[in-house]
Amino acid sequence: MPLRICVAAFLQRSSQSVKLEVVLKPLSFPPVYSHMFTALARCSVLFFLFLACVACQPNEEISTYTTERTSAPRPPFNKEEVASQLDHTLAAMLPVDKTVWFFKLAGPAEAVARHRDEFNRFLKTVEKGDSAESPLAWQVPDGWSEKGPSQMRLATIVVPDEKEDLEIAISSLPLSGPWDEYVALNVNRWLGQLSQGELSKQAILEQTSKIETATGQATVVELSGILKQTPTMNPHAGMTGGAKKAAPPKSAQAVAPPSANAGFTFETPEGWQPGKTSMMRKAAFNIGTGDKQAEVTVIPLPTSAGPQITDVLANAQRWASQVGLPPETNLEEYIEKTEIDGNEGSFIRLESPAETNPQATMLVAMVEHGEKVWFFKIVGNSEIVDEQQDRFEEFLASVHFE
């Protein structure tokens, strides 16, 4: 006889009562299995009812609405506009004998671009000069003007521009080491001036080009970034005093070179903070804060570069020009003797006059050791340099060449 099961279920979605009737007909199974199959059938009915109740629950509805934007939409990125707001440095390096001459044009990107071709044509006219006072000669294009020597420059070429005049700075440094490394060193120095990080030698060489000049091949590179604003030395300056043999150190922090293969060790005076070193700068320190700052550097240059590096007076004239001292000034009377690690050397002090504001002071010691001339220099705010002179002399006394 069939087994009938009636179940009433309330379906919420349709709000109607539903009567379910399930008829279970007995199958032809042995008696021993009949009760088991009856139980399974009842479980199946209950499972079906559970699914029906779950499926009939109402679905959650998603609501949407519109609101006003709280800020203006961001405009699309315009790389040309961003590039036009950067600064550019267009520089050429021209080796002549054992000296490298630098021609550098720096300014807003658009302004430099307007004069790029003129700069390249100007380079092609550079040739050797006819005297030691005029080691190079060139043809100044129409409309351009030339200024005489100032600070570290042999000359300055003024390039008129529709917005603001630009300058081509012409300067020199002795050639030292392999040419590719020398190029990379200076390019990374210019990148630092543009607030950019250093690049590998290979990456730098891939960005350079060559221009044939009347005196040889120049290596040219153009860099972009944001030029740092650096204070310039006052054009009015004088000199006072000097220093004898360095005094023994009184207070120090550590005895160690700033980097591997620096070629010397020293003791760092208290309060000196590590500065930026490079292939040329074997040590560097920063002193002071705000407007009252000074920098200490240690730079060795090869004696093979000749008198412009080894001659004390020639160097003194260059340092004097950095503070605007007239070229006719007699510098010999300001050169003092000093000694660094048993090597006799020279010391000179250049100081701005009392009426100069702000005052700047430079102390330089130079000594020849082996095949190099070592230059130890502190330059900056006069008040800071005056306070640090004793410590600078202690620093010199602690130096030991390797």
mmCIF file of N, CA and C in Angstrom, residues 239-292:
data_model
loop_
_atom_site.group_PDB
_atom_site.id
_atom_site.type_symbol
_atom_site.label_atom_id
_atom_site.label_comp_id
_atom_site.label_asym_id
_atom_site.label_seq_id
_atom_site.Cartn_x
_atom_site.Cartn_y
_atom_site.Cartn_z
ATOM 1 N N MET A 239 92.458 89.780 2.490
ATOM 2 C CA MET A 239 93.093 88.666 3.163
ATOM 3 C C MET A 239 93.815 89.161 4.388
ATOM 4 N N THR A 240 93.803 88.323 5.433
ATOM 5 C CA THR A 240 94.553 88.637 6.637
ATOM 6 C C THR A 240 95.164 87.380 7.179
ATOM 7 N N GLY A 241 96.308 87.540 7.819
ATOM 8 C CA GLY A 241 96.886 86.458 8.612
ATOM 9 C C GLY A 241 97.286 85.238 7.854
ATOM 10 N N GLY A 242 97.680 84.221 8.611
ATOM 11 C CA GLY A 242 98.089 82.946 8.065
ATOM 12 C C GLY A 242 98.184 81.950 9.176
ATOM 13 N N ALA A 243 98.815 80.811 8.923
ATOM 14 C CA ALA A 243 98.949 79.777 9.937
ATOM 15 C C ALA A 243 100.285 79.115 9.794
ATOM 16 N N LYS A 244 100.867 78.776 10.890
ATOM 17 C CA LYS A 244 102.146 78.084 10.897
ATOM 18 C C LYS A 244 101.881 76.585 10.920
ATOM 19 N N LYS A 245 102.808 75.862 11.508
ATOM 20 C CA LYS A 245 102.683 74.413 11.594
ATOM 21 C C LYS A 245 101.442 74.038 12.389
ATOM 22 N N ALA A 246 100.720 73.036 11.922
ATOM 23 C CA ALA A 246 99.464 72.672 12.559
ATOM 24 C C ALA A 246 99.689 72.218 13.983
ATOM 25 N N ALA A 247 98.764 72.616 14.862
ATOM 26 C CA ALA A 247 98.868 72.249 16.267
ATOM 27 C C ALA A 247 98.440 70.810 16.461
ATOM 28 N N PRO A 248 98.870 70.149 17.546
ATOM 29 C CA PRO A 248 98.458 68.780 17.803
ATOM 30 C C PRO A 248 96.973 68.712 18.084
ATOM 31 N N PRO A 249 96.328 67.610 17.748
ATOM 32 C CA PRO A 249 94.885 67.502 17.942
ATOM 33 C C PRO A 249 94.507 67.497 19.411
ATOM 34 N N LYS A 250 93.330 68.114 19.701
ATOM 35 C CA LYS A 250 92.838 68.167 21.072
ATOM 36 C C LYS A 250 91.611 67.284 21.260
ATOM 37 N N SER A 251 90.687 67.342 20.316
ATOM 38 C CA SER A 251 89.490 66.520 20.450
ATOM 39 C C SER A 251 89.173 65.903 19.108
ATOM 40 N N ALA A 252 88.851 64.622 19.111
ATOM 41 C CA ALA A 252 88.579 63.927 17.863
ATOM 42 C C ALA A 252 87.576 62.832 18.113
ATOM 43 N N GLN A 253 87.001 62.335 16.999
ATOM 44 C CA GLN A 253 85.977 61.315 17.110
ATOM 45 C C GLN A 253 86.458 59.968 16.595
ATOM 46 N N ALA A 254 87.130 59.940 15.454
ATOM 47 C CA ALA A 254 87.489 58.653 14.866
ATOM 48 C C ALA A 254 88.704 58.804 13.993
ATOM 49 N N VAL A 255 89.389 57.678 13.781
ATOM 50 C CA VAL A 255 90.539 57.655 12.891
ATOM 51 C C VAL A 255 90.209 56.683 11.783
ATOM 52 N N ALA A 256 89.858 57.216 10.607
ATOM 53 C CA ALA A 256 89.485 56.351 9.493
ATOM 54 C C ALA A 256 89.332 57.184 8.248
ATOM 55 N N PRO A 257 89.670 56.621 7.080
ATOM 56 C CA PRO A 257 89.432 57.334 5.832
ATOM 57 C C PRO A 257 87.954 57.321 5.517
ATOM 58 N N PRO A 258 87.460 58.287 4.750
ATOM 59 C CA PRO A 258 86.041 58.346 4.443
ATOM 60 C C PRO A 258 85.593 57.254 3.499
ATOM 61 N N SER A 259 86.492 56.696 2.737
ATOM 62 C CA SER A 259 86.130 55.656 1.789
ATOM 63 C C SER A 259 87.355 54.805 1.510
ATOM 64 N N ALA A 260 87.107 53.672 0.869
ATOM 65 C CA ALA A 260 88.210 52.770 0.566
ATOM 66 C C ALA A 260 89.202 53.434 -0.386
ATOM 67 N N ASN A 261 90.490 53.133 -0.177
ATOM 68 C CA ASN A 261 91.560 53.647 -1.036
ATOM 69 C C ASN A 261 91.619 55.175 -1.049
ATOM 70 N N ALA A 262 91.291 55.805 0.077
ATOM 71 C CA ALA A 262 91.364 57.263 0.139
ATOM 72 C C ALA A 262 92.803 57.733 0.105
ATOM 73 N N GLY A 263 93.738 56.915 0.572
ATOM 74 C CA GLY A 263 95.146 57.285 0.525
ATOM 75 C C GLY A 263 95.655 57.968 1.769
ATOM 76 N N PHE A 264 94.813 58.136 2.778
ATOM 77 C CA PHE A 264 95.254 58.769 4.018
ATOM 78 C C PHE A 264 94.239 58.484 5.122
ATOM 79 N N THR A 265 94.688 58.664 6.370
ATOM 80 C CA THR A 265 93.794 58.562 7.517
ATOM 81 C C THR A 265 93.826 59.879 8.279
ATOM 82 N N PHE A 266 92.860 60.077 9.163
ATOM 83 C CA PHE A 266 92.773 61.335 9.897
ATOM 84 C C PHE A 266 91.868 61.149 11.098
ATOM 85 N N GLU A 267 91.822 62.151 11.932
ATOM 86 C CA GLU A 267 90.890 62.200 13.049
ATOM 87 C C GLU A 267 89.868 63.297 12.779
ATOM 88 N N THR A 268 88.597 62.943 12.905
ATOM 89 C CA THR A 268 87.527 63.895 12.624
ATOM 90 C C THR A 268 87.233 64.756 13.848
ATOM 91 N N PRO A 269 87.386 66.059 13.757
ATOM 92 C CA PRO A 269 87.069 66.933 14.896
ATOM 93 C C PRO A 269 85.600 66.840 15.294
ATOM 94 N N GLU A 270 85.356 67.108 16.541
ATOM 95 C CA GLU A 270 83.999 67.056 17.075
ATOM 96 C C GLU A 270 83.111 68.080 16.378
ATOM 97 N N GLY A 271 81.913 67.649 16.006
ATOM 98 C CA GLY A 271 80.948 68.548 15.375
ATOM 99 C C GLY A 271 80.977 68.558 13.864
ATOM 100 N N TRP A 272 81.977 67.939 13.257
ATOM 101 C CA TRP A 272 82.037 67.885 11.803
ATOM 102 C C TRP A 272 81.163 66.735 11.311
ATOM 103 N N GLN A 273 80.260 67.037 10.411
ATOM 104 C CA GLN A 273 79.359 66.029 9.867
ATOM 105 C C GLN A 273 79.835 65.577 8.484
ATOM 106 N N PRO A 274 79.721 64.277 8.174
ATOM 107 C CA PRO A 274 80.182 63.788 6.869
ATOM 108 C C PRO A 274 79.495 64.517 5.721
ATOM 109 N N GLY A 275 80.289 64.906 4.724
ATOM 110 C CA GLY A 275 79.762 65.548 3.526
ATOM 111 C C GLY A 275 79.789 64.588 2.353
ATOM 112 N N LYS A 276 79.590 65.110 1.168
ATOM 113 C CA LYS A 276 79.535 64.275 -0.027
ATOM 114 C C LYS A 276 80.923 64.082 -0.609
ATOM 115 N N THR A 277 81.344 62.828 -0.722
ATOM 116 C CA THR A 277 82.635 62.499 -1.323
ATOM 117 C C THR A 277 82.429 62.011 -2.758
ATOM 118 N N SER A 278 83.516 61.903 -3.499
ATOM 119 C CA SER A 278 83.469 61.445 -4.884
ATOM 120 C C SER A 278 84.847 60.917 -5.255
ATOM 121 N N MET A 279 85.032 60.591 -6.538
ATOM 122 C CA MET A 279 86.339 60.135 -6.991
ATOM 123 C C MET A 279 87.402 61.201 -6.753
ATOM 124 N N MET A 280 87.019 62.470 -6.861
ATOM 125 C CA MET A 280 87.970 63.560 -6.668
ATOM 126 C C MET A 280 88.054 63.978 -5.211
ATOM 127 N N ARG A 281 86.914 64.039 -4.546
ATOM 128 C CA ARG A 281 86.870 64.423 -3.130
ATOM 129 C C ARG A 281 87.098 63.193 -2.264
ATOM 130 N N LYS A 282 88.250 63.117 -1.643
ATOM 131 C CA LYS A 282 88.557 61.964 -0.805
ATOM 132 C C LYS A 282 87.944 62.085 0.579
ATOM 133 N N ALA A 283 87.611 63.286 1.000
ATOM 134 C CA ALA A 283 86.919 63.512 2.266
ATOM 135 C C ALA A 283 86.161 64.821 2.167
ATOM 136 N N ALA A 284 85.053 64.909 2.891
ATOM 137 C CA ALA A 284 84.258 66.135 2.901
ATOM 138 C C ALA A 284 83.457 66.191 4.191
ATOM 139 N N PHE A 285 83.317 67.397 4.736
ATOM 140 C CA PHE A 285 82.576 67.585 5.983
ATOM 141 C C PHE A 285 81.756 68.867 5.897
ATOM 142 N N ASN A 286 80.615 68.855 6.576
ATOM 143 C CA ASN A 286 79.761 70.028 6.681
ATOM 144 C C ASN A 286 79.742 70.505 8.128
ATOM 145 N N ILE A 287 79.786 71.826 8.302
ATOM 146 C CA ILE A 287 79.813 72.417 9.635
ATOM 147 C C ILE A 287 78.788 73.536 9.687
ATOM 148 N N GLY A 288 78.038 73.623 10.795
ATOM 149 C CA GLY A 288 77.093 74.709 10.983
ATOM 150 C C GLY A 288 75.733 74.419 10.392
ATOM 151 N N THR A 289 74.812 75.367 10.560
ATOM 152 C CA THR A 289 73.450 75.242 10.054
ATOM 153 C C THR A 289 72.973 76.589 9.529
ATOM 154 N N GLY A 290 71.879 76.555 8.762
ATOM 155 C CA GLY A 290 71.270 77.782 8.266
ATOM 156 C C GLY A 290 72.209 78.600 7.408
ATOM 157 N N ASP A 291 72.258 79.909 7.674
ATOM 158 C CA ASP A 291 73.114 80.805 6.903
ATOM 159 C C ASP A 291 74.573 80.719 7.319
ATOM 160 N N LYS A 292 74.832 80.137 8.463
ATOM 161 C CA LYS A 292 76.201 80.045 8.969
ATOM 162 C C LYS A 292 76.709 78.623 8.774
#
